[in-house]
Amino acid sequence: MKKSVIAAVLLGACTAWAQTAHFSGVWKANLEKSKFAGPPPGNYLVLIDEQGPKITETIGSTGLHGDQRAIFTYTSGGARPSRNTLMGMPMQTTVAMDGAALKLDSKVATEHGGTGMETWTLSPDGNVLTIVTAFKMGEHGTEQTVVLDKQPDSDGDALRKPEQTAGERFKNVQIAKDMPASQFIDMMRSFTWSLGIQCDHCHVQGNFASDDKEDKAMARKMMTMTHNINESTFDGHQEVRCYTCHRGQHEPQSRPAFQ
Ligand code: HEC
Ligand code: HEC
């Protein structure tokens, strides 16, 4: 009796371990079977690398601003939530196995508080990975299902190479030239929520390269100022960000507002 219980526990532990290792690989979305929450991308490739409880997910897709890459790192069952950014917005995720499925429970720091519950499930033969995500933004909820087919490992090579820089991709980048292009677009998105504005506060509609708006010039000065503060005072660590002063407002308050 006792022996069989121990055997069952050991067997259970072994299968749980084996299951978690199976998400690794190169996965390509079957666009016909998938249902994206937004406009469907032209191409959607996911590279998953699992090392024990550490999971690195690299998503390559083609969208409005060319090839876009997003990298997320998670620790499954960790004591503290994993931290990433989602389209430039800070995100915190708790990751745990739920039976054979992996559950990623995320909070995103949007104005109205966003949440996302992702469920990763593998087909019995391990060749199809289905990722279902239930998003919620305030009262508004949407669901996305991405069905991914396993690809030969070499198909992931494009995502393993360093990405094009912002200086190479765009026409008029002067300060953040060496930043990977996707990270640059995410930084743009972070400007919008940090200052509570839209892209066109700094950009002429339809011409992102134009320098005609004063706020774009001001933003360049602010990028340099923020960089210098971090270099001179915080050993180059990004402690001060746009949000530190702006807190969702384009004109931060430097003095108390006496009524
Ligand atoms: C607070 C001002 C500000 C906001 C808001 C902003 N941008 Fe920018 N954007 C800039 C600045 C400054 C640059 C140039 C950066 C540099 O020189 O390194 C730039 C450059 C760009 C470029 C490169 C254009 C080129 O060809 O040179 C793109 C593309 C871009 N922004 C897209 C966006 C998008 C999309 C949004 C909204 C999600 C956005 N920006 C919001 C300030 C802003
Ligand atoms: C150390 C504090 C601080 C940081 C960090 C900071 N700003 Fe500012 N920002 C200010 C102050 C103060 C003003 C001036 C407000 C005024 O003129 O009333 C300002 C003004 C601006 C303006 C002009 C606002 C308008 O609409 O009139 C833009 C655009 C801007 N900042 C962008 C940024 C961006 C982008 C970042 C991050 C790269 C950033 N700021 C980081 C303090 C800061």
Coordinates of C-alpha atoms and ligand atoms in Angstrom, one line a residue:
M1 CA 0.0 0.0 0.0
K2 CA 2.6 2.5 1.1
K3 CA 4.9 1.6 -1.7
S4 CA 2.2 2.1 -4.4
V5 CA 1.5 5.6 -3.0
I6 CA 5.2 6.5 -3.2
A7 CA 5.3 5.1 -6.7
A8 CA 2.3 7.2 -7.7
V9 CA 3.8 10.3 -6.2
L10 CA 7.1 9.7 -8.0
L11 CA 5.3 9.0 -11.2
G12 CA 3.2 12.1 -10.8
A13 CA 6.3 14.2 -10.2
C14 CA 8.0 12.7 -13.3
T15 CA 5.2 13.3 -15.6
A16 CA 4.8 16.9 -14.3
W17 CA 8.4 17.5 -15.0
A18 CA 8.3 15.9 -18.4
Q19 CA 5.2 17.9 -19.4
T20 CA 6.8 21.2 -18.5
A21 CA 9.8 20.5 -20.7
H22 CA 7.6 20.0 -23.8
F23 CA 6.8 23.6 -24.6
S24 CA 10.3 24.3 -25.9
G25 CA 10.6 24.6 -29.7
V26 CA 9.7 26.7 -32.7
W27 CA 6.0 27.3 -33.2
K28 CA 4.2 28.9 -36.1
A29 CA 0.6 30.2 -35.9
N30 CA -1.9 28.5 -38.1
L31 CA -3.6 31.7 -39.2
E32 CA -6.8 29.9 -40.4
K33 CA -7.4 28.1 -37.1
S34 CA -6.4 31.1 -34.9
K35 CA -8.5 33.9 -33.8
F36 CA -6.6 37.1 -32.9
A37 CA -8.1 39.8 -30.7
G38 CA -6.8 42.6 -33.0
P39 CA -6.1 42.6 -36.7
P40 CA -4.4 39.3 -37.6
P41 CA -0.6 39.5 -38.2
G42 CA 0.9 38.6 -41.5
N43 CA 3.1 36.1 -39.9
Y44 CA 3.4 34.8 -36.3
L45 CA 6.3 32.7 -35.0
V46 CA 7.0 31.8 -31.4
L47 CA 10.3 30.6 -30.0
I48 CA 10.0 28.9 -26.6
D49 CA 13.0 27.9 -24.5
E50 CA 12.4 26.2 -21.2
Q51 CA 15.3 25.7 -18.8
G52 CA 13.8 24.2 -15.6
P53 CA 11.3 26.7 -14.3
K54 CA 12.6 29.5 -16.6
I55 CA 10.7 30.1 -19.8
T56 CA 11.8 32.5 -22.5
E57 CA 9.2 33.3 -25.1
T58 CA 10.1 35.2 -28.2
I59 CA 7.3 36.3 -30.5
G60 CA 8.0 37.5 -34.0
S61 CA 5.2 39.0 -36.0
T62 CA 4.6 41.3 -38.9
G63 CA 2.4 44.3 -38.3
L64 CA 1.9 48.0 -38.9
H65 CA 5.5 49.1 -38.1
G66 CA 7.2 46.2 -39.9
D67 CA 8.7 43.1 -38.2
Q68 CA 7.9 43.2 -34.5
R69 CA 9.6 41.1 -31.9
A70 CA 8.5 40.7 -28.3
I71 CA 10.5 38.9 -25.6
F72 CA 9.0 37.6 -22.3
T73 CA 10.8 35.8 -19.5
Y74 CA 8.8 33.9 -16.9
T75 CA 9.7 31.8 -13.9
S76 CA 7.1 29.1 -13.3
G77 CA 6.0 28.6 -9.7
G78 CA 8.4 31.4 -8.5
A79 CA 7.8 33.2 -5.2
R80 CA 7.7 36.5 -6.9
P81 CA 5.8 37.4 -10.1
S82 CA 7.7 37.7 -13.4
R83 CA 8.1 41.2 -14.7
N84 CA 8.0 42.1 -18.4
T85 CA 6.6 44.9 -20.6
L86 CA 3.7 44.3 -22.9
M87 CA 3.7 46.8 -25.8
G88 CA 5.6 49.2 -23.6
M89 CA 3.4 48.8 -20.6
P90 CA 4.7 47.2 -17.4
M91 CA 3.3 43.7 -16.8
Q92 CA 3.5 41.4 -13.9
T93 CA 2.8 37.6 -14.3
T94 CA 2.3 34.6 -12.0
V95 CA 3.1 31.4 -13.8
A96 CA 2.0 27.9 -12.7
M97 CA 1.2 24.5 -14.1
D98 CA -2.5 23.5 -13.8
G99 CA -2.6 19.8 -14.6
A100 CA -0.9 19.5 -18.0
A101 CA -1.6 23.2 -18.9
L102 CA 0.5 26.2 -18.1
K103 CA -1.4 29.2 -16.8
L104 CA 0.0 32.7 -17.0
D105 CA -1.9 35.2 -14.9
S106 CA -0.9 38.8 -15.8
K107 CA -1.7 42.3 -14.7
V108 CA -0.9 45.2 -17.0
A109 CA -0.4 48.7 -15.8
T110 CA -2.9 50.4 -18.2
E111 CA -5.0 53.4 -17.2
H112 CA -8.0 51.3 -16.4
G113 CA -6.1 48.2 -15.2
G114 CA -5.7 45.4 -17.6
T115 CA -5.5 41.7 -17.0
G116 CA -4.7 38.7 -19.1
M117 CA -5.1 35.0 -18.4
E118 CA -3.2 32.8 -20.8
T119 CA -3.5 29.0 -21.0
W120 CA -1.0 26.9 -22.9
T121 CA -2.0 23.4 -23.8
L122 CA -0.2 20.8 -25.9
S123 CA -1.9 18.3 -28.2
P124 CA -1.3 14.6 -27.0
D125 CA 1.4 14.2 -29.7
G126 CA 3.1 17.4 -28.7
N127 CA 2.9 18.9 -32.2
V128 CA 0.2 21.5 -31.6
L129 CA 0.4 24.2 -28.9
T130 CA -2.8 26.2 -28.3
I131 CA -2.6 29.5 -26.4
V132 CA -5.9 30.9 -25.3
T133 CA -5.8 34.4 -23.7
A134 CA -8.7 36.1 -22.0
F135 CA -8.0 39.8 -21.8
K136 CA -9.8 42.3 -19.7
M137 CA -9.4 46.1 -19.9
G138 CA -11.8 47.7 -17.4
E139 CA -15.2 46.4 -18.3
H140 CA -14.2 45.4 -21.7
G141 CA -13.2 41.7 -22.3
T142 CA -11.9 39.9 -25.4
E143 CA -10.6 36.4 -26.1
Q144 CA -7.8 35.3 -28.4
T145 CA -6.9 31.8 -29.5
V146 CA -3.6 31.1 -31.2
V147 CA -3.1 27.6 -32.6
L148 CA 0.6 26.9 -33.2
D149 CA 2.2 24.1 -35.2
K150 CA 5.6 22.8 -34.3
Q151 CA 8.3 23.7 -36.8
P152 CA 11.9 22.4 -37.4
D153 CA 14.3 24.0 -35.0
S154 CA 16.1 25.8 -37.9
D155 CA 13.0 27.8 -38.7
G156 CA 13.6 29.8 -35.5
D157 CA 17.0 31.2 -36.7
A158 CA 15.6 34.5 -37.9
L159 CA 14.4 35.2 -34.3
R160 CA 17.7 34.1 -32.8
K161 CA 19.7 36.7 -34.7
P162 CA 19.9 40.3 -33.3
E163 CA 17.1 42.4 -34.7
Q164 CA 17.5 45.4 -37.0
T165 CA 18.2 48.6 -35.0
A166 CA 15.8 51.7 -34.9
G167 CA 18.5 53.6 -36.8
E168 CA 18.5 51.0 -39.6
R169 CA 14.7 50.6 -39.7
F170 CA 13.5 54.3 -39.5
K171 CA 14.5 57.5 -41.3
N172 CA 15.1 60.1 -38.6
V173 CA 16.1 58.5 -35.4
Q174 CA 18.9 60.5 -33.7
I175 CA 19.1 59.4 -30.1
A176 CA 17.9 55.8 -29.8
K177 CA 19.7 54.7 -33.0
D178 CA 21.1 51.5 -31.5
M179 CA 18.0 50.2 -29.8
P180 CA 16.3 47.2 -31.5
A181 CA 13.5 48.5 -33.7
S182 CA 10.7 46.6 -31.8
Q183 CA 12.0 47.9 -28.4
F184 CA 12.0 51.4 -30.0
I185 CA 8.3 51.1 -30.9
D186 CA 7.5 49.8 -27.4
M187 CA 9.3 52.9 -26.0
M188 CA 7.0 55.1 -28.1
R189 CA 4.0 53.3 -26.7
S190 CA 5.5 53.8 -23.2
F191 CA 5.7 57.5 -23.9
T192 CA 1.9 57.6 -24.6
W193 CA 0.8 56.0 -21.3
S194 CA 3.5 57.7 -19.3
L195 CA 2.3 61.1 -20.5
G196 CA -1.4 60.3 -21.0
I197 CA -1.3 61.3 -24.7
Q198 CA -1.5 59.8 -28.1
C199 CA 1.1 59.4 -30.8
D200 CA -0.1 62.5 -32.6
H201 CA 0.8 64.7 -29.6
C202 CA 4.4 64.5 -30.8
H203 CA 3.9 63.3 -34.4
V204 CA 2.5 64.8 -37.6
Q205 CA -0.3 62.3 -38.7
G206 CA 1.0 59.9 -41.4
N207 CA 4.7 61.1 -41.1
F208 CA 6.5 59.8 -38.1
A209 CA 9.9 61.0 -39.4
S210 CA 8.8 64.6 -39.5
D211 CA 10.2 67.0 -36.9
D212 CA 7.5 69.6 -37.3
K213 CA 6.0 69.2 -33.8
E214 CA 7.6 71.0 -30.9
D215 CA 6.7 68.2 -28.5
K216 CA 8.9 65.8 -30.5
A217 CA 11.9 68.1 -30.0
M218 CA 11.1 68.4 -26.4
A219 CA 10.8 64.6 -26.1
R220 CA 14.3 64.2 -27.6
K221 CA 15.6 66.6 -24.9
M222 CA 13.7 64.6 -22.2
M223 CA 15.2 61.3 -23.5
T224 CA 18.7 62.8 -23.2
M225 CA 18.0 64.3 -19.8
T226 CA 16.5 61.0 -18.4
H227 CA 19.5 59.1 -19.8
N228 CA 21.9 61.5 -18.2
I229 CA 20.2 61.4 -14.8
N230 CA 20.5 57.6 -14.8
E231 CA 24.1 57.6 -15.9
S232 CA 25.3 60.2 -13.5
T233 CA 23.3 59.2 -10.4
F234 CA 22.2 55.6 -10.8
D235 CA 25.3 53.9 -12.3
G236 CA 23.4 53.6 -15.6
H237 CA 20.5 51.7 -14.2
Q238 CA 17.1 52.8 -15.5
E239 CA 15.7 54.1 -12.2
V240 CA 14.3 57.3 -13.5
R241 CA 11.8 57.0 -16.4
C242 CA 9.3 59.4 -18.1
Y243 CA 6.7 58.1 -15.7
T244 CA 8.8 59.1 -12.6
C245 CA 7.9 62.7 -13.2
H246 CA 5.0 62.6 -15.6
R247 CA 2.7 60.1 -13.9
G248 CA 0.3 60.0 -16.8
Q249 CA 0.3 63.8 -17.4
H250 CA 2.0 65.7 -20.2
E251 CA 2.8 68.7 -18.0
P252 CA 4.1 67.3 -14.7
Q253 CA 3.5 69.4 -11.6
S254 CA 6.7 70.6 -10.1
R255 CA 5.1 72.6 -7.3
P256 CA 2.1 72.0 -5.1
A257 CA -1.1 73.4 -6.6
F258 CA -2.3 75.9 -3.9
Q259 CA -6.1 76.2 -4.1
Ligands
HEC1 C1 6.3 62.3 -26.2 C2 6.5 62.3 -27.7 C3 6.3 61.1 -28.5 C4 5.2 60.3 -28.6 C5 3.9 60.4 -27.7 C6 5.4 59.3 -29.6 N1 6.6 59.5 -30.2 FE1 7.4 58.5 -31.7 N2 9.1 59.6 -31.7 C7 9.3 60.6 -30.7 C8 10.7 61.0 -30.8 C9 11.4 62.1 -30.0 C10 11.3 60.3 -31.9 C11 12.7 60.4 -32.4 C12 13.6 59.6 -31.4 C13 15.1 59.7 -31.7 O1 15.5 60.6 -32.4 O2 15.8 58.9 -31.1 C14 10.2 59.5 -32.4 C15 10.3 58.6 -33.5 C16 9.3 57.7 -34.0 C17 9.5 56.9 -35.1 C18 10.6 56.8 -36.1 C19 10.2 57.6 -37.4 C20 11.4 57.8 -38.4 O3 11.2 57.3 -39.5 O4 12.4 58.4 -38.0 C21 8.3 56.1 -35.2 C22 8.0 55.1 -36.3 C23 7.5 56.5 -34.1 N3 8.1 57.5 -33.4 C24 6.3 56.0 -33.8 C25 5.5 56.4 -32.7 C26 4.2 55.7 -32.4 C27 3.6 54.6 -33.2 C28 3.7 56.4 -31.3 C29 2.4 56.1 -30.6 C30 2.3 54.7 -30.1 C31 4.7 57.4 -31.0 N4 5.7 57.4 -31.8 C32 4.5 58.3 -29.9 C33 8.4 61.1 -29.8 C34 7.2 60.6 -29.5
HEC2 C1 12.9 64.7 -14.0 C2 11.5 64.8 -14.4 C3 11.1 64.5 -15.8 C4 11.4 63.3 -16.5 C5 12.2 62.1 -16.0 C6 10.8 63.5 -17.8 N1 10.2 64.7 -17.9 FE1 9.2 65.4 -19.5 N2 8.8 67.2 -18.5 C7 9.2 67.4 -17.2 C8 8.9 68.8 -16.9 C9 9.1 69.5 -15.5 C10 8.3 69.4 -18.0 C11 7.8 70.8 -18.2 C12 6.4 71.0 -17.9 C13 6.0 72.5 -18.2 O1 6.6 73.1 -19.1 O2 5.1 72.9 -17.6 C14 8.2 68.3 -19.0 C15 7.7 68.4 -20.3 C16 7.7 67.5 -21.3 C17 7.1 67.6 -22.6 C18 6.3 68.8 -23.1 C19 4.9 68.7 -22.5 C20 3.9 69.5 -23.2 O3 3.0 68.8 -23.7 O4 3.9 70.7 -23.1 C21 7.2 66.4 -23.2 C22 6.7 66.0 -24.6 C23 8.0 65.5 -22.3 N3 8.2 66.2 -21.1 C24 8.3 64.2 -22.6 C25 9.0 63.4 -21.7 C26 9.5 62.1 -22.1 C27 9.2 61.4 -23.4 C28 10.2 61.6 -21.0 C29 10.9 60.3 -20.9 C30 11.9 60.0 -21.9 C31 10.2 62.7 -20.0 N4 9.5 63.7 -20.5 C32 10.8 62.6 -18.8 C33 9.9 66.6 -16.3 C34 10.3 65.3 -16.7

